[in-house]
Amino acid sequence: MNFPKDLKYTKDHEWVRVEGEIGTVGITDHAQSELGDVVYVDIPNADANLEAGAAFGTIEAVKTVADMYAPVSGTITEVNSVNDSPEVINRDPYGKGWLVKIQLANPSELEGLLDADAYKALIG
Amino acid sequence: MKTTVFHPYHVAAGAKMVPFAGFEMPIQYPTGILEEHRIVRNKVGVFDVSHMGEFEISGPQSLDLVQVLTTNDASKLTPGKAQYSAMCRPTGNIIDDLIVYKLADDEFMLVVNGANVTKDFEWVMENAQQFENVEVKNVSDEVNLLAVQGPKSLEIIRALTSDHVENLAYYTFLQGSLADVPMIISRTGYTGEIGFELYFRGDYQIASRVVDALWSEGGKHGISWIGLGARDTLRLEKGYCLYGNDINESTNPIEAGLGWITKLSKSNFNGKSVIEQVKANGPKRLLVGFVMRTEKLIPRHGYEIIASGHHVGAVTSGNICPGLGTGIGLGYVGIEHSAPGTIIEISARGSWFPAMITKTPFV
């Protein structure tokens, strides 16, 4: 299981990578492993506003469906076209399988997220 | 938690193990459910389904007992033939679906769902009391069961046995051997592909002989272990019922679309009079297949079915259909909404998602 050090994590198994005022968001390696083969991701379009901790979309996998929760508040600036080949989320959850980029509304929210070690401890 | 004799193989293959029917069973391997599904459709896969239950019935009155217990007509079976059937309560509702094997004159084997072994065996014993010359044995814990399924399965099984498996028609079987292990080789399965089910007794060492033989011959065909996850997507694509989802003790065979295994011409069987009435009056609801008309939703067990703005039923099974690339499902709807082509909606997450009722199999 992979836990990149440069990411912040939620206890709901999302990650965010911050570059300047933009946060890139996806689901963790653990999440994709638990879900199994992802077949569809339902996420809002660009310009949608997300609230930290609130459900912002769903992810359909063969075994089950799960809600995804925004790690931080902000406005979606870009949506990854993962539905063209949703298996990319299983293959490369921290890279090509990213889901949305968010213009951060409140960067101080990042302090409330988990670092790699804390997330690793959480999932045991 | 019980384990099957093949457990070490699943662990070595990296399977994700889950509790199922009292056993720790592989739901998927690192290959993933979708790829496992494709392996069975295109090549060959092996399922450990040793959690299934087996009852042996013998004695001069064994046919009489089987006839009372099951909805299909077991008098039509000759040794070497099997039939899909159901057991009902006197209420006409389904205790279980099963396969009836006629092993010899006055000798049958019933193969039942793993989760139902205890209640099924109690029911069979209760019914057996009315017959003096019949013996029933629950041999579920002794019998191992591997399902070898997929277009390459015949080539592999044929190479491993001197028995004439190439002559086996669907739902026939022979009592032979493979890797010097005596077994029932049955041309049956739950995938819709050509395939075989291998019933044999023995410990890990004996089981290893069978597995090693399958892999030595199947290696060039890419033979792989397949988990319960792909077993579900494979059976759903073919529209096969799953007990506990699509049929249970509050559904009868007619509304479940199992009229074809319910032989009302038989003199008597449990539930017959109620089922006759259902058939005469027409069922109020029907188990139908449907295909999603949006990629946004994979239907799941328990989602509501809506037609013309009203709740008309519920999804009993749903998943992605790898062959179509879209969601499919089974569910009960009122008879007036059951015609193929009817547009329905599936309610989930506070929204309605369009779908269309279609005939099964889906692919």
Coordinates of C-alpha atoms in Angstrom, one line a residue:
Chain A
M1 CA 0.0 0.0 0.0
N2 CA 1.3 3.4 -1.0
F3 CA 1.2 6.6 1.1
P4 CA 2.9 9.5 -0.7
K5 CA 4.5 11.9 1.8
D6 CA 3.5 15.1 -0.2
L7 CA -0.2 14.5 0.2
K8 CA -2.8 15.3 2.9
Y9 CA -5.4 12.7 3.6
T10 CA -9.0 12.6 5.0
K11 CA -10.3 9.8 7.2
D12 CA -12.8 9.2 4.4
H13 CA -9.9 8.1 2.1
E14 CA -9.5 11.1 -0.2
W15 CA -6.2 12.8 -0.7
V16 CA -5.3 16.3 -1.7
R17 CA -2.0 17.6 -3.2
V18 CA -1.6 21.4 -2.9
E19 CA 0.4 23.4 -5.4
G20 CA -0.1 27.2 -4.8
E21 CA -3.8 27.8 -4.4
I22 CA -4.9 24.7 -6.3
G23 CA -5.6 21.4 -4.6
T24 CA -5.7 18.2 -6.7
V25 CA -8.0 15.6 -5.2
G26 CA -8.4 11.9 -5.6
I27 CA -9.1 8.7 -3.7
T28 CA -6.4 6.8 -1.9
D29 CA -4.7 3.5 -2.8
H30 CA -6.4 1.9 0.1
A31 CA -9.8 3.2 -1.1
Q32 CA -9.4 1.9 -4.6
S33 CA -8.2 -1.4 -3.3
E34 CA -11.3 -1.7 -1.0
L35 CA -13.7 -0.7 -3.8
G36 CA -12.2 -3.0 -6.5
D37 CA -12.7 -2.2 -10.1
V38 CA -14.1 1.3 -10.5
V39 CA -16.6 1.6 -13.4
Y40 CA -18.0 5.2 -13.1
V41 CA -17.4 8.4 -11.2
D42 CA -20.1 10.9 -10.7
I43 CA -18.6 14.3 -10.0
P44 CA -19.8 17.9 -10.5
N45 CA -18.6 20.1 -13.4
A46 CA -16.1 22.9 -13.2
D47 CA -17.2 25.9 -11.2
A48 CA -19.1 23.9 -8.7
N49 CA -18.5 24.9 -5.1
L50 CA -17.4 22.2 -2.6
E51 CA -17.5 22.3 1.1
A52 CA -14.9 20.6 3.2
G53 CA -16.3 17.3 4.7
A54 CA -19.4 17.3 2.5
A55 CA -20.2 14.6 -0.1
F56 CA -19.4 15.9 -3.5
G57 CA -19.8 12.8 -5.7
T58 CA -20.1 9.1 -5.9
I59 CA -17.8 6.4 -7.2
E60 CA -19.4 3.2 -8.6
A61 CA -17.3 0.0 -8.4
V62 CA -18.2 -3.5 -9.3
K63 CA -18.7 -4.5 -5.7
T64 CA -20.2 -1.3 -4.2
V65 CA -20.9 2.4 -4.5
A66 CA -19.2 5.0 -2.2
D67 CA -19.6 8.7 -1.6
M68 CA -16.6 10.9 -1.9
Y69 CA -16.0 13.8 0.6
A70 CA -14.3 17.1 -0.2
P71 CA -11.0 17.4 1.8
V72 CA -11.1 21.1 1.5
S73 CA -13.6 23.9 0.5
G74 CA -13.3 25.7 -2.8
T75 CA -14.4 25.9 -6.4
I76 CA -13.7 23.1 -9.0
T77 CA -11.4 24.4 -11.7
E78 CA -10.9 21.2 -13.6
V79 CA -12.4 17.8 -13.8
N80 CA -10.4 14.7 -14.9
S81 CA -12.1 12.8 -17.7
V82 CA -11.6 9.5 -15.8
N83 CA -14.8 8.0 -17.1
D84 CA -13.1 7.4 -20.5
S85 CA -11.1 4.7 -18.7
P86 CA -12.1 4.5 -15.0
E87 CA -9.6 1.7 -14.4
V88 CA -7.0 4.4 -14.2
I89 CA -8.2 5.1 -10.7
N90 CA -7.3 1.6 -9.7
R91 CA -4.0 1.6 -11.5
D92 CA -2.7 5.1 -10.6
P93 CA -4.8 6.6 -7.8
Y94 CA -2.3 9.3 -6.9
G95 CA -1.4 10.2 -10.5
K96 CA -3.4 9.8 -13.6
G97 CA -6.4 8.8 -11.5
W98 CA -6.9 12.2 -9.9
L99 CA -10.5 13.5 -9.9
V100 CA -10.8 17.3 -9.5
K101 CA -8.7 20.3 -9.0
I102 CA -10.0 22.8 -6.5
Q103 CA -9.3 26.5 -6.1
L104 CA -8.8 26.5 -2.3
A105 CA -11.2 28.8 -0.4
N106 CA -9.7 28.4 3.0
P107 CA -6.1 26.9 3.0
S108 CA -6.1 26.7 6.8
E109 CA -8.4 23.7 6.4
L110 CA -5.4 21.7 5.3
E111 CA -4.1 21.8 8.9
G112 CA -7.1 19.6 9.9
L113 CA -6.2 16.8 7.5
L114 CA -4.0 13.8 8.1
D115 CA -0.4 13.5 7.0
A116 CA 0.8 10.2 5.4
D117 CA 1.9 8.7 8.7
A118 CA -1.4 9.5 10.5
Y119 CA -3.4 8.2 7.5
K120 CA -1.3 5.0 7.4
A121 CA -2.0 4.5 11.2
L122 CA -5.7 5.1 10.6
I123 CA -6.2 2.3 8.2
G124 CA -3.8 0.1 10.1
Chain B
M1 CA -15.4 -19.8 10.2
K2 CA -14.9 -22.9 8.0
T3 CA -12.4 -23.1 5.2
T4 CA -12.5 -25.3 2.1
V5 CA -9.7 -27.7 1.2
F6 CA -8.5 -25.2 -1.4
H7 CA -8.0 -22.4 1.1
P8 CA -4.2 -22.4 0.9
Y9 CA -4.4 -21.9 -2.9
H10 CA -6.6 -18.8 -2.5
V11 CA -4.2 -17.3 0.0
A12 CA -1.2 -18.1 -2.1
A13 CA -3.0 -16.5 -5.1
G14 CA -3.5 -13.3 -3.1
A15 CA -7.3 -13.6 -2.8
K16 CA -9.4 -11.2 -0.8
M17 CA -11.2 -13.5 1.5
V18 CA -14.7 -12.8 2.9
P19 CA -17.2 -14.7 5.0
F20 CA -19.8 -16.4 2.8
A21 CA -22.2 -19.2 3.8
G22 CA -20.2 -19.9 6.9
F23 CA -16.9 -20.3 5.0
E24 CA -14.0 -18.0 4.3
M25 CA -14.2 -17.7 0.6
P26 CA -12.3 -15.7 -2.2
I27 CA -14.4 -12.8 -3.5
Q28 CA -11.7 -11.7 -5.9
Y29 CA -8.0 -12.2 -6.7
P30 CA -5.5 -9.4 -7.5
T31 CA -6.6 -9.8 -11.1
G32 CA -9.8 -8.0 -10.3
I33 CA -13.5 -8.9 -10.9
L34 CA -13.8 -7.4 -14.4
E35 CA -10.7 -9.2 -15.7
E36 CA -11.7 -12.4 -14.0
H37 CA -15.1 -12.1 -15.7
R38 CA -13.3 -11.7 -19.1
I39 CA -11.0 -14.7 -18.4
V40 CA -14.1 -16.9 -18.0
R41 CA -15.8 -15.5 -21.1
N42 CA -12.7 -15.7 -23.3
K43 CA -10.5 -18.5 -21.8
V44 CA -11.1 -20.6 -18.7
G45 CA -11.4 -20.0 -15.0
V46 CA -11.7 -22.2 -11.9
F47 CA -14.1 -21.4 -9.0
D48 CA -13.9 -23.0 -5.6
V49 CA -17.6 -23.6 -4.8
S50 CA -17.1 -26.2 -2.1
H51 CA -19.4 -24.2 0.2
M52 CA -22.3 -25.6 -1.8
G53 CA -24.3 -28.4 0.0
E54 CA -24.7 -31.9 -1.2
F55 CA -27.3 -34.4 0.0
E56 CA -27.3 -38.0 -1.0
I57 CA -30.7 -39.8 -1.2
S58 CA -30.9 -43.5 -1.7
G59 CA -33.4 -46.4 -1.3
P60 CA -36.4 -47.7 -3.2
Q61 CA -38.5 -44.6 -2.4
S62 CA -35.8 -42.0 -3.2
L63 CA -37.6 -40.9 -6.3
D64 CA -40.8 -40.5 -4.4
L65 CA -39.0 -38.2 -1.9
V66 CA -37.3 -36.1 -4.6
Q67 CA -40.7 -35.7 -6.4
V68 CA -42.4 -34.4 -3.2
L69 CA -39.5 -32.1 -2.5
T70 CA -38.9 -30.5 -5.8
T71 CA -40.9 -28.7 -8.5
N72 CA -39.3 -30.2 -11.6
D73 CA -40.2 -33.7 -12.7
A74 CA -37.3 -36.0 -11.5
S75 CA -39.1 -39.1 -13.0
K76 CA -37.8 -37.8 -16.4
L77 CA -34.2 -38.3 -15.2
T78 CA -32.1 -41.3 -16.1
P79 CA -28.8 -42.1 -14.5
G80 CA -26.2 -39.6 -15.8
K81 CA -28.8 -36.8 -16.1
A82 CA -29.3 -33.7 -13.9
Q83 CA -31.9 -31.1 -13.8
Y84 CA -32.3 -27.6 -12.4
S85 CA -35.2 -27.5 -9.8
A86 CA -36.6 -25.7 -6.8
M87 CA -37.8 -26.8 -3.4
C88 CA -40.9 -25.0 -2.1
R89 CA -42.8 -24.8 1.2
P90 CA -46.5 -25.7 1.2
T91 CA -47.1 -22.0 0.8
G92 CA -45.6 -22.2 -2.7
N93 CA -42.6 -20.1 -1.7
I94 CA -39.1 -21.1 -2.5
I95 CA -36.9 -22.7 0.1
D96 CA -34.0 -23.1 -2.3
D97 CA -33.1 -23.7 -5.9
L98 CA -30.9 -26.7 -6.6
I99 CA -29.6 -29.3 -9.0
V100 CA -31.0 -32.8 -8.8
Y101 CA -28.5 -35.5 -10.1
K102 CA -29.7 -39.0 -10.8
L103 CA -26.7 -41.1 -9.8
A104 CA -28.3 -44.5 -10.3
D105 CA -31.7 -46.1 -10.0
D106 CA -32.8 -45.3 -6.5
E107 CA -29.9 -42.9 -5.9
F108 CA -29.9 -39.1 -6.2
M109 CA -27.7 -36.2 -5.2
L110 CA -29.2 -32.8 -4.4
V111 CA -26.9 -29.8 -4.7
V112 CA -28.1 -26.8 -2.7
N113 CA -26.9 -23.3 -1.9
G114 CA -24.2 -23.2 0.8
A115 CA -26.1 -20.6 2.9
N116 CA -29.2 -22.9 3.0
V117 CA -27.6 -26.3 3.9
T118 CA -29.0 -26.4 7.5
K119 CA -32.5 -25.4 6.8
D120 CA -32.6 -27.4 3.6
F121 CA -31.4 -30.6 5.3
E122 CA -34.0 -30.1 8.1
W123 CA -36.7 -29.7 5.4
V124 CA -35.5 -32.8 3.5
M125 CA -35.4 -34.9 6.7
E126 CA -38.9 -33.7 7.7
N127 CA -40.3 -34.8 4.3
A128 CA -38.4 -38.1 4.4
Q129 CA -40.3 -39.2 7.5
Q130 CA -43.3 -40.1 5.3
F131 CA -41.2 -42.7 3.5
E132 CA -39.9 -45.9 5.1
N133 CA -37.4 -47.0 2.4
V134 CA -35.3 -43.9 1.9
E135 CA -32.0 -42.8 3.4
V136 CA -30.7 -39.2 3.3
K137 CA -27.2 -38.1 4.1
N138 CA -25.8 -34.6 4.3
V139 CA -22.3 -35.0 2.7
S140 CA -21.7 -31.3 2.3
D141 CA -18.6 -31.3 4.5
E142 CA -17.0 -34.2 2.7
V143 CA -17.5 -33.1 -0.9
N144 CA -15.2 -30.6 -2.7
L145 CA -16.5 -28.8 -5.7
L146 CA -14.6 -27.0 -8.4
A147 CA -16.3 -25.3 -11.3
V148 CA -14.1 -25.1 -14.4
Q149 CA -15.8 -22.7 -16.8
G150 CA -15.0 -21.1 -20.1
P151 CA -14.5 -21.9 -23.8
K152 CA -11.2 -23.7 -23.1
S153 CA -12.6 -25.9 -20.3
L154 CA -13.6 -28.8 -22.6
E155 CA -10.1 -29.1 -24.1
I156 CA -8.5 -29.1 -20.6
I157 CA -10.9 -31.6 -19.0
R158 CA -10.7 -33.9 -22.1
A159 CA -6.9 -34.0 -21.8
L160 CA -7.0 -34.9 -18.2
T161 CA -9.4 -37.9 -18.2
S162 CA -10.0 -41.0 -20.2
D163 CA -13.7 -40.5 -19.7
H164 CA -15.7 -39.3 -22.7
V165 CA -16.4 -35.8 -21.5
E166 CA -16.8 -34.6 -25.1
N167 CA -20.0 -36.5 -25.3
L168 CA -21.5 -34.8 -22.3
A169 CA -24.5 -32.6 -23.1
Y170 CA -25.5 -29.7 -20.9
Y171 CA -26.9 -31.0 -17.6
T172 CA -25.5 -34.5 -18.0
F173 CA -22.6 -36.0 -16.0
L174 CA -20.5 -39.0 -15.6
Q175 CA -18.9 -40.7 -12.7
G176 CA -15.2 -41.1 -13.6
S177 CA -11.9 -39.9 -12.5
L178 CA -9.4 -37.1 -13.1
A179 CA -5.8 -37.1 -11.9
D180 CA -6.7 -40.6 -10.5
V181 CA -9.2 -39.0 -8.2
P182 CA -12.7 -40.5 -8.5
M183 CA -15.2 -37.8 -9.2
I184 CA -18.5 -36.7 -10.7
I185 CA -17.7 -34.7 -13.9
S186 CA -20.8 -32.6 -14.6
R187 CA -21.5 -30.4 -17.7
T188 CA -23.1 -27.7 -15.6
G189 CA -22.2 -24.2 -14.3
Y190 CA -23.5 -20.8 -13.3
T191 CA -21.7 -18.7 -15.9
G192 CA -23.5 -19.4 -19.2
E193 CA -20.2 -20.6 -20.7
I194 CA -19.3 -24.2 -21.6
G195 CA -18.0 -25.7 -18.3
F196 CA -17.7 -28.5 -15.9
E197 CA -18.3 -29.0 -12.2
L198 CA -16.1 -31.5 -10.5
Y199 CA -17.4 -33.2 -7.3
F200 CA -14.9 -35.2 -5.4
R201 CA -14.0 -36.2 -1.9
G202 CA -10.6 -35.9 -0.2
D203 CA -8.2 -33.8 1.8
Y204 CA -5.7 -31.2 0.7
Q205 CA -3.4 -33.7 -0.8
I206 CA -6.0 -35.2 -3.0
A207 CA -7.4 -31.8 -3.9
S208 CA -3.8 -30.7 -4.8
R209 CA -3.7 -33.5 -7.4
V210 CA -6.7 -32.1 -9.1
V211 CA -5.6 -28.5 -8.9
D212 CA -2.1 -29.3 -10.2
A213 CA -3.5 -31.3 -13.1
L214 CA -5.9 -28.5 -14.0
W215 CA -3.0 -25.9 -13.9
S216 CA -0.5 -28.2 -15.8
E217 CA -3.0 -28.6 -18.6
G218 CA -4.6 -25.2 -18.4
G219 CA -1.5 -23.1 -18.0
K220 CA -1.1 -22.6 -21.8
H221 CA -4.8 -21.4 -21.9
G222 CA -4.2 -18.9 -19.0
I223 CA -6.2 -20.8 -16.5
S224 CA -6.9 -18.7 -13.4
W225 CA -8.8 -18.8 -10.1
I226 CA -12.0 -16.8 -10.2
G227 CA -13.7 -15.4 -7.1
L228 CA -17.3 -15.0 -6.0
G229 CA -17.4 -11.4 -7.4
A230 CA -17.0 -12.5 -11.0
R231 CA -19.3 -15.4 -10.3
D232 CA -22.0 -12.8 -9.6
T233 CA -21.4 -10.6 -12.7
L234 CA -21.2 -13.8 -14.9
R235 CA -24.5 -15.2 -13.7
L236 CA -26.3 -11.8 -13.7
E237 CA -25.3 -11.2 -17.4
K238 CA -27.1 -14.5 -18.1
G239 CA -30.1 -13.6 -16.0
Y240 CA -29.7 -16.5 -13.6
C241 CA -31.4 -16.2 -10.2
L242 CA -29.4 -15.9 -7.0
Y243 CA -31.1 -17.4 -4.0
G244 CA -31.3 -14.8 -1.2
N245 CA -31.4 -12.0 -3.7
D246 CA -33.9 -12.8 -6.5
I247 CA -35.7 -15.7 -4.9
N248 CA -36.4 -16.4 -1.3
E249 CA -39.1 -17.6 1.0
S250 CA -41.5 -14.9 0.0
T251 CA -41.3 -15.5 -3.7
N252 CA -42.9 -18.3 -5.7
P253 CA -41.5 -20.0 -8.9
I254 CA -44.1 -18.5 -11.2
E255 CA -43.4 -14.9 -10.4
A256 CA -39.7 -15.7 -10.4
G257 CA -39.9 -16.8 -14.0
L258 CA -39.2 -20.4 -13.0
G259 CA -42.4 -21.8 -14.4
W260 CA -40.2 -23.9 -16.8
I261 CA -38.9 -25.9 -13.8
T262 CA -42.3 -26.2 -12.2
K263 CA -44.2 -29.2 -13.6
L264 CA -47.8 -29.0 -12.5
S265 CA -48.5 -32.2 -14.4
K266 CA -46.7 -34.1 -11.5
S267 CA -49.0 -35.9 -9.1
N268 CA -48.0 -33.9 -6.1
F269 CA -45.2 -31.8 -4.6
N270 CA -44.9 -29.3 -1.8
G271 CA -46.6 -26.0 -2.7
K272 CA -48.3 -27.4 -5.8
S273 CA -51.9 -26.3 -5.0
V274 CA -50.8 -22.7 -4.2
I275 CA -48.6 -22.5 -7.3
E276 CA -51.5 -23.9 -9.5
Q277 CA -53.6 -21.0 -8.2
V278 CA -50.9 -18.4 -8.9
K279 CA -50.6 -19.8 -12.4
A280 CA -54.4 -19.9 -13.0
N281 CA -54.9 -16.3 -11.7
G282 CA -51.7 -15.0 -13.2
P283 CA -48.9 -13.7 -10.9
K284 CA -49.3 -10.2 -9.5
R285 CA -45.7 -9.4 -10.0
L286 CA -42.8 -10.7 -12.1
L287 CA -39.1 -10.9 -11.9
V288 CA -37.8 -8.9 -14.9
G289 CA -34.4 -7.9 -16.3
F290 CA -33.6 -4.3 -17.0
V291 CA -30.8 -2.3 -18.6
M292 CA -29.7 1.2 -17.4
R293 CA -30.1 3.9 -19.9
T294 CA -27.5 6.0 -18.2
E295 CA -23.9 5.2 -17.1
K296 CA -24.3 7.2 -14.0
L297 CA -25.9 4.5 -11.9
I298 CA -25.0 0.8 -11.2
P299 CA -28.2 -0.7 -9.8
R300 CA -28.0 -2.4 -6.4
H301 CA -30.1 -4.8 -4.4
G302 CA -32.8 -2.9 -2.6
Y303 CA -33.1 0.2 -4.8
E304 CA -36.7 1.1 -5.6
I305 CA -38.2 0.7 -9.1
I306 CA -40.4 3.5 -10.4
A307 CA -42.8 3.5 -13.3
S308 CA -45.0 6.4 -14.3
G309 CA -43.9 8.2 -11.2
H310 CA -45.0 5.4 -8.8
H311 CA -43.1 2.8 -6.8
V312 CA -43.7 -0.5 -8.6
G313 CA -41.1 -2.8 -7.1
A314 CA -37.5 -3.2 -6.1
V315 CA -34.2 -4.3 -7.5
T316 CA -33.1 -7.7 -6.3
S317 CA -29.7 -8.0 -8.1
G318 CA -27.7 -5.3 -9.9
N319 CA -24.2 -4.8 -11.2
I320 CA -22.2 -3.6 -14.1
C321 CA -22.7 -5.8 -17.2
P322 CA -19.1 -6.1 -18.5
G323 CA -20.4 -7.4 -21.9
L324 CA -22.5 -4.3 -22.4
G325 CA -20.5 -1.8 -20.4
T326 CA -23.6 -0.6 -18.6
G327 CA -25.6 -1.3 -15.4
I328 CA -28.1 -4.2 -15.5
G329 CA -30.3 -5.7 -12.9
L330 CA -33.2 -8.0 -11.9
G331 CA -36.2 -6.9 -9.9
Y332 CA -39.8 -7.6 -9.2
V333 CA -42.4 -5.2 -10.8
G334 CA -46.2 -5.3 -10.9
I335 CA -47.3 -7.4 -13.8
E336 CA -48.7 -4.4 -15.7
H337 CA -45.2 -2.9 -15.8
S338 CA -43.3 -6.1 -16.8
A339 CA -43.4 -6.0 -20.6
P340 CA -40.0 -5.8 -22.3
G341 CA -39.5 -2.3 -23.6
T342 CA -41.2 -0.7 -20.6
I343 CA -39.3 2.4 -19.4
I344 CA -38.7 2.5 -15.7
E345 CA -36.6 4.4 -13.3
I346 CA -34.3 3.3 -10.6
S347 CA -34.4 5.4 -7.4
A348 CA -31.1 6.0 -5.7
R349 CA -29.3 8.8 -3.7
G350 CA -32.5 10.9 -4.0
S351 CA -32.6 10.8 -7.8
W352 CA -34.3 8.7 -10.5
F353 CA -32.2 7.1 -13.2
P354 CA -33.8 5.8 -16.4
A355 CA -33.7 2.1 -17.4
M356 CA -35.6 -0.2 -19.7
I357 CA -37.1 -3.7 -19.0
T358 CA -35.5 -6.2 -21.3
K359 CA -35.5 -10.0 -21.8
T360 CA -32.7 -12.0 -20.3
P361 CA -30.0 -13.1 -20.9
F362 CA -28.5 -9.6 -21.2
V363 CA -25.6 -10.9 -23.4

